[in-house]
Amino acid sequence: MRNFHLAGRSTVHAQNAMVATSHPLASLTAIEVLRSGGTAADAAVAACALLGVIEPQFTGICGECLVPLQR
């Protein structure tokens, strides 16, 4: 686990995907959604929902929920 007093993001790598969030549990949640067959948008929503519980001060209207656009 990383040192939360230093700036940076926690990355969790899988064989066919990568997720970056501000908390390792949110990253693991997004990877689990992808492993169970979800899309990148599903993973982003799941990670954002978990961040709303873990880090509510960062996930409001001016927070960071970056959802990837798929073509």
Short mmCIF file of N, CA and C in Angstrom, two decimals:
data_model
loop_
_atom_site.label_atom_id
_atom_site.label_comp_id
_atom_site.label_asym_id
_atom_site.label_seq_id
_atom_site.Cartn_x
_atom_site.Cartn_y
_atom_site.Cartn_z
N MET A 1 0.85 -1.17 0.00
CA MET A 1 0.00 0.00 0.00
C MET A 1 0.89 1.23 0.00
N ARG A 2 0.43 2.28 -0.70
CA ARG A 2 1.26 3.46 -0.82
C ARG A 2 1.12 4.37 0.39
N ASN A 3 2.04 5.32 0.49
CA ASN A 3 2.01 6.32 1.55
C ASN A 3 1.04 7.42 1.15
N PHE A 4 -0.06 7.59 1.88
CA PHE A 4 -1.08 8.56 1.52
C PHE A 4 -0.67 10.00 1.82
N HIS A 5 0.47 10.21 2.44
CA HIS A 5 0.95 11.57 2.69
C HIS A 5 1.71 12.12 1.48
N LEU A 6 2.00 11.29 0.51
CA LEU A 6 2.67 11.72 -0.71
C LEU A 6 1.66 11.82 -1.84
N ALA A 7 1.88 12.77 -2.73
CA ALA A 7 0.97 12.93 -3.88
C ALA A 7 1.12 11.76 -4.82
N GLY A 8 0.06 11.46 -5.54
CA GLY A 8 0.10 10.39 -6.53
C GLY A 8 -1.17 9.57 -6.52
N ARG A 9 -1.26 8.67 -7.46
CA ARG A 9 -2.43 7.81 -7.58
C ARG A 9 -2.01 6.36 -7.37
N SER A 10 -2.95 5.57 -6.94
CA SER A 10 -2.69 4.15 -6.77
C SER A 10 -3.13 3.43 -8.03
N THR A 11 -2.25 2.67 -8.63
CA THR A 11 -2.62 1.93 -9.82
C THR A 11 -2.73 0.46 -9.49
N VAL A 12 -3.66 -0.19 -10.13
CA VAL A 12 -3.84 -1.63 -10.02
C VAL A 12 -3.84 -2.16 -11.43
N HIS A 13 -2.93 -3.06 -11.72
CA HIS A 13 -2.78 -3.59 -13.06
C HIS A 13 -3.40 -4.98 -13.16
N ALA A 14 -4.08 -5.23 -14.25
CA ALA A 14 -4.59 -6.55 -14.55
C ALA A 14 -4.00 -6.96 -15.90
N GLN A 15 -4.31 -8.15 -16.36
CA GLN A 15 -3.72 -8.62 -17.60
C GLN A 15 -4.17 -7.79 -18.80
N ASN A 16 -5.42 -7.39 -18.84
CA ASN A 16 -5.94 -6.66 -19.99
C ASN A 16 -6.53 -5.30 -19.64
N ALA A 17 -6.21 -4.77 -18.48
CA ALA A 17 -6.79 -3.49 -18.08
C ALA A 17 -5.90 -2.80 -17.07
N MET A 18 -6.14 -1.51 -16.90
CA MET A 18 -5.44 -0.74 -15.87
C MET A 18 -6.40 0.30 -15.34
N VAL A 19 -6.35 0.54 -14.05
CA VAL A 19 -7.24 1.50 -13.40
C VAL A 19 -6.39 2.39 -12.51
N ALA A 20 -6.70 3.67 -12.47
CA ALA A 20 -6.00 4.61 -11.57
C ALA A 20 -7.03 5.43 -10.82
N THR A 21 -7.00 5.34 -9.50
CA THR A 21 -7.86 6.15 -8.65
C THR A 21 -7.02 6.69 -7.50
N SER A 22 -7.66 7.45 -6.65
CA SER A 22 -6.93 8.01 -5.52
C SER A 22 -6.90 7.06 -4.32
N HIS A 23 -7.53 5.89 -4.42
CA HIS A 23 -7.52 4.94 -3.30
C HIS A 23 -7.43 3.52 -3.85
N PRO A 24 -6.61 2.66 -3.26
CA PRO A 24 -6.43 1.30 -3.76
C PRO A 24 -7.72 0.47 -3.77
N LEU A 25 -8.60 0.66 -2.80
CA LEU A 25 -9.84 -0.12 -2.78
C LEU A 25 -10.75 0.25 -3.96
N ALA A 26 -10.76 1.50 -4.33
CA ALA A 26 -11.55 1.92 -5.49
C ALA A 26 -10.97 1.32 -6.77
N SER A 27 -9.65 1.27 -6.85
CA SER A 27 -9.00 0.65 -8.01
C SER A 27 -9.32 -0.83 -8.10
N LEU A 28 -9.26 -1.52 -6.97
CA LEU A 28 -9.58 -2.95 -6.96
C LEU A 28 -11.04 -3.20 -7.32
N THR A 29 -11.92 -2.32 -6.87
CA THR A 29 -13.34 -2.46 -7.21
C THR A 29 -13.54 -2.33 -8.71
N ALA A 30 -12.89 -1.34 -9.31
CA ALA A 30 -13.02 -1.16 -10.76
C ALA A 30 -12.47 -2.36 -11.52
N ILE A 31 -11.34 -2.91 -11.08
CA ILE A 31 -10.78 -4.10 -11.74
C ILE A 31 -11.73 -5.28 -11.60
N GLU A 32 -12.33 -5.45 -10.44
CA GLU A 32 -13.28 -6.55 -10.25
C GLU A 32 -14.49 -6.41 -11.15
N VAL A 33 -14.97 -5.19 -11.36
CA VAL A 33 -16.08 -4.97 -12.28
C VAL A 33 -15.67 -5.36 -13.70
N LEU A 34 -14.46 -4.99 -14.10
CA LEU A 34 -13.97 -5.35 -15.43
C LEU A 34 -13.81 -6.87 -15.55
N ARG A 35 -13.30 -7.51 -14.52
CA ARG A 35 -13.12 -8.97 -14.55
C ARG A 35 -14.45 -9.71 -14.65
N SER A 36 -15.50 -9.13 -14.08
CA SER A 36 -16.80 -9.80 -14.12
C SER A 36 -17.58 -9.48 -15.40
N GLY A 37 -16.94 -8.80 -16.35
CA GLY A 37 -17.58 -8.56 -17.64
C GLY A 37 -18.15 -7.17 -17.84
N GLY A 38 -17.92 -6.27 -16.91
CA GLY A 38 -18.43 -4.91 -17.04
C GLY A 38 -17.60 -4.09 -18.02
N THR A 39 -18.16 -2.97 -18.43
CA THR A 39 -17.46 -2.08 -19.36
C THR A 39 -16.61 -1.09 -18.57
N ALA A 40 -15.84 -0.28 -19.29
CA ALA A 40 -15.03 0.74 -18.64
C ALA A 40 -15.92 1.76 -17.93
N ALA A 41 -17.07 2.07 -18.50
CA ALA A 41 -17.99 3.00 -17.85
C ALA A 41 -18.55 2.40 -16.57
N ASP A 42 -18.86 1.10 -16.58
CA ASP A 42 -19.34 0.42 -15.36
C ASP A 42 -18.28 0.48 -14.27
N ALA A 43 -17.03 0.24 -14.65
CA ALA A 43 -15.93 0.27 -13.69
C ALA A 43 -15.74 1.67 -13.12
N ALA A 44 -15.86 2.69 -13.97
CA ALA A 44 -15.71 4.07 -13.51
C ALA A 44 -16.81 4.45 -12.53
N VAL A 45 -18.03 4.03 -12.81
CA VAL A 45 -19.15 4.34 -11.91
C VAL A 45 -18.97 3.62 -10.58
N ALA A 46 -18.52 2.37 -10.61
CA ALA A 46 -18.31 1.63 -9.38
C ALA A 46 -17.20 2.25 -8.54
N ALA A 47 -16.11 2.64 -9.19
CA ALA A 47 -15.01 3.27 -8.47
C ALA A 47 -15.45 4.61 -7.89
N CYS A 48 -16.22 5.37 -8.64
CA CYS A 48 -16.69 6.67 -8.16
C CYS A 48 -17.66 6.50 -6.99
N ALA A 49 -18.50 5.48 -7.05
CA ALA A 49 -19.43 5.23 -5.94
C ALA A 49 -18.67 4.87 -4.67
N LEU A 50 -17.64 4.05 -4.80
CA LEU A 50 -16.85 3.68 -3.62
C LEU A 50 -16.07 4.88 -3.10
N LEU A 51 -15.55 5.71 -3.99
CA LEU A 51 -14.84 6.91 -3.54
C LEU A 51 -15.77 7.87 -2.82
N GLY A 52 -17.05 7.85 -3.16
CA GLY A 52 -18.02 8.68 -2.46
C GLY A 52 -18.15 8.29 -1.00
N VAL A 53 -17.86 7.03 -0.68
CA VAL A 53 -17.90 6.56 0.70
C VAL A 53 -16.54 6.75 1.37
N ILE A 54 -15.47 6.40 0.65
CA ILE A 54 -14.13 6.44 1.23
C ILE A 54 -13.60 7.87 1.33
N GLU A 55 -13.77 8.66 0.28
CA GLU A 55 -13.25 10.03 0.23
C GLU A 55 -14.36 10.99 -0.18
N PRO A 56 -15.36 11.21 0.66
CA PRO A 56 -16.48 12.05 0.25
C PRO A 56 -16.10 13.50 -0.01
N GLN A 57 -15.00 13.96 0.55
CA GLN A 57 -14.59 15.34 0.35
C GLN A 57 -14.08 15.60 -1.07
N PHE A 58 -13.76 14.54 -1.81
CA PHE A 58 -13.20 14.70 -3.16
C PHE A 58 -14.17 14.32 -4.27
N THR A 59 -15.35 13.86 -3.96
CA THR A 59 -16.22 13.32 -5.00
C THR A 59 -17.55 14.05 -5.12
N GLY A 60 -17.58 15.32 -4.85
CA GLY A 60 -18.79 16.11 -5.02
C GLY A 60 -18.88 16.68 -6.43
N ILE A 61 -19.57 17.80 -6.56
CA ILE A 61 -19.73 18.45 -7.87
C ILE A 61 -18.39 18.85 -8.45
N CYS A 62 -17.49 19.30 -7.62
CA CYS A 62 -16.15 19.70 -8.08
C CYS A 62 -15.11 18.62 -7.84
N GLY A 63 -15.54 17.40 -7.62
CA GLY A 63 -14.62 16.31 -7.34
C GLY A 63 -14.06 15.69 -8.59
N GLU A 64 -13.45 14.52 -8.43
CA GLU A 64 -12.81 13.87 -9.57
C GLU A 64 -13.46 12.52 -9.86
N CYS A 65 -14.38 12.50 -10.76
CA CYS A 65 -14.90 11.25 -11.30
C CYS A 65 -14.73 11.34 -12.79
N LEU A 66 -13.61 10.88 -13.27
CA LEU A 66 -13.30 10.95 -14.70
C LEU A 66 -13.78 9.68 -15.37
N VAL A 67 -14.80 9.80 -16.19
CA VAL A 67 -15.37 8.64 -16.87
C VAL A 67 -14.83 8.62 -18.29
N PRO A 68 -14.22 7.51 -18.72
CA PRO A 68 -13.68 7.45 -20.08
C PRO A 68 -14.80 7.40 -21.13
N LEU A 69 -14.55 8.02 -22.24
CA LEU A 69 -15.49 7.98 -23.36
C LEU A 69 -15.09 6.84 -24.28
N GLN A 70 -16.07 6.04 -24.67
CA GLN A 70 -15.80 4.93 -25.58
C GLN A 70 -16.27 5.28 -26.97
N ARG A 71 -15.52 4.86 -27.95
CA ARG A 71 -15.92 5.11 -29.35
C ARG A 71 -16.44 3.87 -29.97
#
